[in-house]
mmCIF file of C-alpha atoms in Angstrom:
data_model
loop_
_atom_site.group_PDB
_atom_site.id
_atom_site.type_symbol
_atom_site.label_atom_id
_atom_site.label_comp_id
_atom_site.label_asym_id
_atom_site.label_seq_id
_atom_site.Cartn_x
_atom_site.Cartn_y
_atom_site.Cartn_z
ATOM 1 C CA MET A 19 96.478 122.088 25.450
ATOM 2 C CA THR A 20 94.529 122.006 22.152
ATOM 3 C CA PHE A 21 94.000 124.682 19.739
ATOM 4 C CA PHE A 22 90.611 124.644 18.004
ATOM 5 C CA ASN A 23 89.942 126.887 14.928
ATOM 6 C CA PRO A 24 87.090 124.726 13.259
ATOM 7 C CA PRO A 25 84.792 125.762 10.312
ATOM 8 C CA VAL A 26 81.245 126.594 10.928
ATOM 9 C CA PRO A 27 78.361 125.269 11.034
ATOM 10 C CA ALA A 28 79.116 123.097 13.812
ATOM 11 C CA THR A 29 78.639 119.285 13.707
ATOM 12 C CA PRO A 30 75.470 118.208 15.706
ATOM 13 C CA LEU A 31 76.458 116.768 18.847
ATOM 14 C CA ALA A 32 76.128 113.040 19.357
ATOM 15 C CA ARG A 33 74.175 113.747 22.707
ATOM 16 C CA PRO A 34 73.054 117.060 24.553
ATOM 17 C CA LEU A 35 76.105 118.225 26.432
ATOM 18 C CA LEU A 36 75.425 120.813 29.556
ATOM 19 C CA GLY A 37 78.269 123.508 29.940
ATOM 20 C CA LEU A 38 78.767 126.308 32.310
ATOM 21 C CA ALA A 39 80.049 129.651 30.704
ATOM 22 C CA LEU A 40 81.942 131.734 33.231
ATOM 23 C CA GLY A 41 83.231 135.125 32.502
ATOM 24 C CA ASN A 42 82.772 138.991 32.750
ATOM 25 C CA SER A 43 81.028 141.445 30.440
ATOM 26 C CA HIS A 44 82.157 139.509 27.273
ATOM 27 C CA VAL A 45 79.813 136.636 28.178
ATOM 28 C CA ALA A 46 76.885 138.940 26.954
ATOM 29 C CA ALA A 47 77.501 138.318 23.311
ATOM 30 C CA LEU A 48 77.219 134.625 23.767
ATOM 31 C CA ARG A 49 74.252 134.718 25.880
ATOM 32 C CA LEU A 50 72.462 136.937 23.571
ATOM 33 C CA ALA A 51 73.073 134.443 20.873
ATOM 34 C CA TYR A 52 71.990 131.531 22.940
ATOM 35 C CA THR A 53 68.892 133.074 24.583
ATOM 36 C CA GLN A 54 67.488 135.589 22.014
ATOM 37 C CA THR A 55 68.501 134.589 18.599
ATOM 38 C CA GLN A 56 68.955 130.936 19.655
ATOM 39 C CA ASP A 57 71.611 130.557 17.080
ATOM 40 C CA ARG A 58 73.456 127.600 18.396
ATOM 41 C CA PRO A 59 74.454 124.086 17.661
ATOM 42 C CA PRO A 60 71.872 121.287 18.309
ATOM 43 C CA GLY A 61 72.561 119.629 21.559
ATOM 44 C CA LEU A 62 74.468 122.379 23.188
ATOM 45 C CA VAL A 63 73.125 123.460 26.529
ATOM 46 C CA LEU A 64 74.737 126.342 28.441
ATOM 47 C CA GLU A 65 74.251 127.955 31.725
ATOM 48 C CA PHE A 66 75.843 131.166 32.370
ATOM 49 C CA LEU A 67 77.685 132.613 35.356
ATOM 50 C CA ALA A 68 79.226 136.203 34.994
ATOM 51 C CA SER A 69 80.422 138.900 37.203
ATOM 52 C CA GLY A 70 81.826 142.317 36.074
ATOM 53 C CA GLN A 71 85.278 143.373 36.387
ATOM 54 C CA ALA A 72 87.146 140.938 38.774
ATOM 55 C CA GLY A 73 84.250 139.550 40.508
ATOM 56 C CA LEU A 74 84.982 135.827 39.681
ATOM 57 C CA ALA A 75 88.254 136.294 41.579
ATOM 58 C CA GLU A 76 86.207 135.952 44.579
ATOM 59 C CA ILE A 77 85.193 132.271 44.278
ATOM 60 C CA ALA A 78 86.253 129.024 45.809
ATOM 61 C CA LEU A 79 85.455 125.329 45.870
ATOM 62 C CA ASP A 80 83.633 123.755 48.660
ATOM 63 C CA ARG A 81 83.047 119.889 48.499
ATOM 64 C CA GLY A 82 82.796 120.027 44.747
ATOM 65 C CA ASP A 83 80.591 122.970 44.606
ATOM 66 C CA LEU A 84 81.631 126.504 43.339
ATOM 67 C CA ILE A 85 80.700 129.082 45.758
ATOM 68 C CA ALA A 86 81.377 132.817 46.340
ATOM 69 C CA THR A 87 83.557 134.423 48.736
ATOM 70 C CA SER A 88 82.258 137.884 48.715
ATOM 71 C CA PRO A 89 78.709 139.564 48.821
ATOM 72 C CA ARG A 90 79.112 141.075 45.518
ATOM 73 C CA THR A 91 80.030 137.752 43.778
ATOM 74 C CA ALA A 92 77.409 135.929 45.863
ATOM 75 C CA ALA A 93 74.883 138.468 44.455
ATOM 76 C CA ASP A 94 75.924 137.649 40.888
ATOM 77 C CA PHE A 95 75.595 133.866 41.476
ATOM 78 C CA LEU A 96 71.971 134.412 42.446
ATOM 79 C CA ARG A 97 71.376 136.885 39.588
ATOM 80 C CA PHE A 98 72.668 134.713 36.784
ATOM 81 C CA GLY A 99 72.527 131.143 38.138
ATOM 82 C CA ALA A 100 69.770 131.551 40.705
ATOM 83 C CA ARG A 101 71.600 129.442 43.419
ATOM 84 C CA ALA A 102 74.351 130.004 45.820
ATOM 85 C CA ARG A 103 76.174 126.909 45.214
ATOM 86 C CA ILE A 104 77.153 125.473 41.791
ATOM 87 C CA PRO A 105 77.814 121.617 41.733
ATOM 88 C CA LEU A 106 80.690 121.266 38.989
ATOM 89 C CA ALA A 107 79.805 117.680 38.774
ATOM 90 C CA GLU A 108 76.539 118.449 36.754
ATOM 91 C CA TYR A 109 78.452 119.904 33.839
ATOM 92 C CA ASP A 110 80.016 118.209 30.668
ATOM 93 C CA PHE A 111 82.388 120.913 30.027
ATOM 94 C CA PHE A 112 83.292 124.436 31.034
ATOM 95 C CA LEU A 113 83.822 127.763 28.957
ATOM 96 C CA ILE A 114 85.800 130.695 30.400
ATOM 97 C CA VAL A 115 85.281 133.808 28.450
ATOM 98 C CA GLY A 116 87.561 136.975 28.943
ATOM 99 C CA LEU A 117 88.775 137.514 32.475
ATOM 100 C CA GLY A 118 91.898 139.173 31.422
ATOM 101 C CA PHE A 119 92.534 136.934 28.503
ATOM 102 C CA ASN A 120 93.187 139.297 25.579
ATOM 103 C CA VAL A 121 95.630 140.828 23.007
ATOM 104 C CA TYR A 122 96.341 144.010 25.129
ATOM 105 C CA GLY A 123 99.313 142.622 26.659
ATOM 106 C CA LEU A 124 101.043 142.814 23.049
ATOM 107 C CA GLU A 125 100.972 146.692 23.341
ATOM 108 C CA PRO A 126 104.091 147.108 25.689
ATOM 109 C CA LEU A 127 105.839 144.119 24.029
ATOM 110 C CA TYR A 128 105.511 145.718 20.362
ATOM 111 C CA ARG A 129 106.543 149.080 21.909
ATOM 112 C CA GLU A 130 109.658 147.888 23.888
ATOM 113 C CA TYR A 131 111.080 144.980 21.873
ATOM 114 C CA ARG A 132 112.239 143.899 18.439
ATOM 115 C CA CYS A 133 111.494 140.402 17.002
ATOM 116 C CA PRO A 134 112.475 138.769 13.558
ATOM 117 C CA GLY A 135 109.581 138.619 10.932
ATOM 118 C CA LEU A 136 107.881 141.773 11.976
ATOM 119 C CA ASN A 137 108.607 144.926 9.908
ATOM 120 C CA GLY A 138 108.317 147.245 12.830
ATOM 121 C CA TRP A 139 110.924 145.138 14.846
ATOM 122 C CA GLN A 140 113.444 144.534 12.109
ATOM 123 C CA SER A 141 115.608 147.607 12.199
ATOM 124 C CA ALA A 142 118.098 148.187 15.011
ATOM 125 C CA HIS A 143 117.054 150.436 17.795
ATOM 126 C CA PRO A 144 119.109 151.466 20.862
ATOM 127 C CA LYS A 145 116.355 151.213 23.283
ATOM 128 C CA ARG A 146 114.752 147.997 22.074
ATOM 129 C CA SER A 147 116.122 144.533 22.850
ATOM 130 C CA LEU A 148 116.113 141.926 20.053
ATOM 131 C CA VAL A 149 114.287 138.717 21.152
ATOM 132 C CA SER A 150 113.461 135.578 19.321
ATOM 133 C CA GLU A 151 110.178 134.427 18.217
ATOM 134 C CA ALA A 152 110.203 131.618 20.836
ATOM 135 C CA ALA A 153 110.998 133.936 23.602
ATOM 136 C CA MET A 154 108.221 136.423 22.405
ATOM 137 C CA ARG A 155 105.679 133.660 22.508
ATOM 138 C CA GLN A 156 106.670 133.022 26.182
ATOM 139 C CA MET A 157 106.563 136.671 27.137
ATOM 140 C CA ILE A 158 103.003 136.834 25.605
ATOM 141 C CA ALA A 159 101.865 133.772 27.277
ATOM 142 C CA ALA A 160 103.196 134.450 30.813
ATOM 143 C CA PRO A 161 100.523 137.077 31.782
ATOM 144 C CA LEU A 162 97.820 135.160 29.874
ATOM 145 C CA ARG A 163 98.580 131.942 32.127
ATOM 146 C CA SER A 164 98.487 134.056 35.240
ATOM 147 C CA CYS A 165 95.450 136.200 34.513
ATOM 148 C CA LEU A 166 92.005 135.528 36.101
ATOM 149 C CA SER A 167 90.856 133.184 33.291
ATOM 150 C CA GLY A 168 93.918 130.839 34.063
ATOM 151 C CA ARG A 169 93.128 131.026 37.764
ATOM 152 C CA VAL A 170 89.529 130.171 37.265
ATOM 153 C CA ALA A 171 90.460 127.404 34.775
ATOM 154 C CA ALA A 172 92.874 125.967 37.547
ATOM 155 C CA LEU A 173 90.084 126.143 40.174
ATOM 156 C CA LEU A 174 87.721 124.391 37.856
ATOM 157 C CA ARG A 175 90.406 121.757 37.296
ATOM 158 C CA GLN A 176 90.612 121.019 41.077
ATOM 159 C CA GLY A 177 86.951 120.190 41.154
ATOM 160 C CA SER A 178 86.299 118.545 37.632
ATOM 161 C CA ASP A 179 88.148 116.485 35.084
ATOM 162 C CA LYS A 180 85.696 117.531 32.263
ATOM 163 C CA PRO A 181 86.984 119.733 29.352
ATOM 164 C CA ILE A 182 87.755 123.359 30.007
ATOM 165 C CA PHE A 183 87.777 125.774 26.927
ATOM 166 C CA GLN A 184 89.431 129.348 27.441
ATOM 167 C CA GLN A 185 88.026 131.973 24.969
ATOM 168 C CA ALA A 186 89.763 135.253 24.708
ATOM 169 C CA GLN A 187 87.808 138.360 24.776
ATOM 170 C CA PRO A 188 87.262 139.648 21.258
ATOM 171 C CA ARG A 189 90.024 141.694 19.578
ATOM 172 C CA PRO A 190 89.445 145.376 19.617
ATOM 173 C CA ALA A 191 87.004 146.631 16.970
ATOM 174 C CA GLU A 192 88.512 147.979 13.878
ATOM 175 C CA THR A 193 87.060 151.404 14.991
ATOM 176 C CA LEU A 194 90.197 151.442 17.163
ATOM 177 C CA LEU A 195 92.078 152.749 14.136
ATOM 178 C CA LEU A 196 89.988 156.038 14.552
ATOM 179 C CA GLN A 197 90.792 156.505 18.242
ATOM 180 C CA LYS A 198 93.655 157.409 20.388
ATOM 181 C CA HIS A 199 93.745 154.177 22.411
ATOM 182 C CA TYR A 200 96.531 151.480 22.185
ATOM 183 C CA PRO A 201 98.703 153.387 19.834
ATOM 184 C CA SER A 202 101.189 150.532 19.581
ATOM 185 C CA LEU A 203 98.370 148.174 18.185
ATOM 186 C CA ARG A 204 97.428 150.906 15.722
ATOM 187 C CA ARG A 205 101.199 151.378 14.678
ATOM 188 C CA ALA A 206 101.285 147.441 14.189
ATOM 189 C CA VAL A 207 98.483 147.602 11.743
ATOM 190 C CA ALA A 208 99.962 150.680 9.894
ATOM 191 C CA ARG A 209 103.378 148.887 9.595
ATOM 192 C CA GLY A 210 101.818 145.634 8.297
ATOM 193 C CA ASP A 211 102.724 143.737 11.329
ATOM 194 C CA ALA A 212 99.252 142.945 12.558
ATOM 195 C CA GLN A 213 98.991 139.432 10.881
ATOM 196 C CA ALA A 214 102.269 138.338 12.134
ATOM 197 C CA LEU A 215 101.630 139.826 15.585
ATOM 198 C CA SER A 216 98.137 138.066 15.793
ATOM 199 C CA ALA A 217 99.652 134.805 14.838
ATOM 200 C CA LEU A 218 102.190 135.185 17.733
ATOM 201 C CA PHE A 219 99.433 135.790 20.063
ATOM 202 C CA GLU A 220 97.421 132.883 18.871
ATOM 203 C CA GLN A 221 100.423 130.632 19.447
ATOM 204 C CA ALA A 222 101.006 132.055 22.721
ATOM 205 C CA ALA A 223 97.412 131.674 23.886
ATOM 206 C CA ALA A 224 97.497 128.073 22.975
ATOM 207 C CA LEU A 225 100.560 127.524 25.105
ATOM 208 C CA ALA A 226 99.006 129.400 28.029
ATOM 209 C CA CYS A 227 95.608 127.533 28.175
ATOM 210 C CA LEU A 228 95.340 124.791 30.931
ATOM 211 C CA ASP A 229 93.209 122.806 28.597
ATOM 212 C CA HIS A 230 91.710 123.994 25.324
ATOM 213 C CA TYR A 231 91.946 127.247 23.616
ATOM 214 C CA LEU A 232 88.921 128.436 21.518
ATOM 215 C CA PRO A 233 90.297 131.250 19.327
ATOM 216 C CA GLN A 234 88.517 134.085 17.577
ATOM 217 C CA PRO A 235 87.532 132.824 14.244
ATOM 218 C CA PRO A 236 89.798 134.483 11.290
ATOM 219 C CA GLU A 237 86.664 135.449 9.449
ATOM 220 C CA THR A 238 85.554 137.819 12.121
ATOM 221 C CA ARG A 239 88.888 139.698 12.156
ATOM 222 C CA HIS A 240 89.941 142.966 10.575
ATOM 223 C CA LYS A 241 93.591 143.014 9.471
ATOM 224 C CA GLY A 242 94.209 139.975 11.622
ATOM 225 C CA LEU A 243 94.598 141.939 14.853
ATOM 226 C CA LEU A 244 91.183 143.631 15.138
ATOM 227 C CA THR A 245 87.467 142.680 14.999
ATOM 228 C CA ALA A 246 85.466 143.555 11.923
ATOM 229 C CA VAL A 247 82.729 146.134 12.674
ATOM 230 C CA ALA A 248 80.016 143.633 11.521
ATOM 231 C CA TYR A 249 80.866 141.675 14.770
ATOM 232 C CA THR A 250 80.989 144.559 17.161
ATOM 233 C CA GLU A 251 78.137 147.040 16.351
ATOM 234 C CA ASN A 252 75.290 147.136 18.770
ATOM 235 C CA ALA A 253 77.177 144.832 21.242
ATOM 236 C CA PRO A 254 75.165 144.166 24.310
ATOM 237 C CA ARG A 255 75.833 145.096 27.955
ATOM 238 C CA LEU A 256 75.989 142.357 30.594
ATOM 239 C CA THR A 257 72.550 142.526 32.435
ATOM 240 C CA ALA A 258 70.935 140.105 34.768
ATOM 241 C CA ASP A 259 67.977 139.750 32.568
ATOM 242 C CA PRO A 260 69.010 138.928 29.058
ATOM 243 C CA ALA A 261 65.384 139.838 27.720
ATOM 244 C CA ARG A 262 66.098 143.548 28.783
ATOM 245 C CA LEU A 263 68.761 144.136 26.081
ATOM 246 C CA GLN A 264 71.041 147.098 26.520
ATOM 247 C CA ARG A 265 73.728 148.265 24.244
ATOM 248 C CA GLN A 266 77.315 149.394 24.822
ATOM 249 C CA ALA A 267 78.093 152.936 24.169
ATOM 250 C CA ALA A 268 78.305 153.941 20.442
ATOM 251 C CA ASN A 269 82.281 154.457 20.822
ATOM 252 C CA ASP A 270 82.849 151.275 22.582
ATOM 253 C CA PHE A 271 85.523 149.112 20.789
ATOM 254 C CA LEU A 272 85.940 146.297 23.449
ATOM 255 C CA HIS A 273 82.716 144.309 22.989
ATOM 256 C CA ALA A 274 81.510 141.883 20.399
ATOM 257 C CA ASN A 275 77.685 141.535 19.408
ATOM 258 C CA GLY A 276 75.190 138.617 19.135
ATOM 259 C CA VAL A 277 76.416 137.617 15.581
ATOM 260 C CA TYR A 278 79.828 137.334 17.083
ATOM 261 C CA GLY A 279 78.390 135.256 19.910
ATOM 262 C CA ALA A 280 76.670 132.815 17.552
ATOM 263 C CA ARG A 281 79.628 132.199 15.684
ATOM 264 C CA MET A 282 81.717 131.358 18.955
ATOM 265 C CA LEU A 283 78.962 129.124 19.993
ATOM 266 C CA HIS A 284 79.254 127.097 16.672
ATOM 267 C CA HIS A 285 82.915 126.898 17.036
ATOM 268 C CA LEU A 286 82.349 125.727 20.389
ATOM 269 C CA GLY A 287 79.883 122.934 19.262
ATOM 270 C CA GLN A 288 82.561 121.815 16.692
ATOM 271 C CA ALA A 289 85.245 121.483 19.207
ATOM 272 C CA LEU A 290 82.956 119.645 21.506
ATOM 273 C CA ALA A 291 82.081 117.349 18.642
ATOM 274 C CA VAL A 292 85.576 116.029 18.415
ATOM 275 C CA GLN A 293 86.097 115.799 22.222
ATOM 276 C CA PRO A 294 86.487 112.158 23.406
ATOM 277 C CA ARG A 295 83.512 111.089 25.585
#
């Protein structure tokens, strides 16, 4: 697997490249940047296929085409791609966004284990096992490898040899610090472990990806583990028509906005620019 964390703006592509972006609600930020602000690298052409929740678990390959295996996902094929069959051979690359690939698996690990190099894990604790950093990376990577993002990547690889990029859903917004959700992540920030825990996640994510990992840019993060509010406020909802923009709830801390989407498109463009043709 390859770990991309390029600077922006992206290098112009040598030729136009057509990609298929697949995912759940986190596709909305990229689609907003691509369709509305048109802040994207020259030569980058994207089509989008999204389905809320676990809808993309209900897909299969049929003679090289991606097809839906349930009525709800078939409806999403038509809503987003306007066709029932998606020929994988048409695309130069694939981008998988979200689909269970996220940092929230750190929550129980930080609560239940200790690991060298993290303040919250250094002191002895009768109920917490001490594990090495190498072991912790594998423990983080295992659910990332088996999540829906990984399963979709494996399915795409059966039907295409083109590059597959996996992008984690954005880190939780920094407003998480003012809420009651994910107390172990908030505790990691308070103890000064956010940067080290984030680094463990990045290493594990690269291990978990089938092909290429496209990480969240450091400049979009807050205290390493969270996403700065400038990249999360006014985040869009996933709708069939991108021109009819709807916003996430004011207290949402899960989704990113179009500014973040544009940043990720430029990072994708830079990664594509160094891919062999």
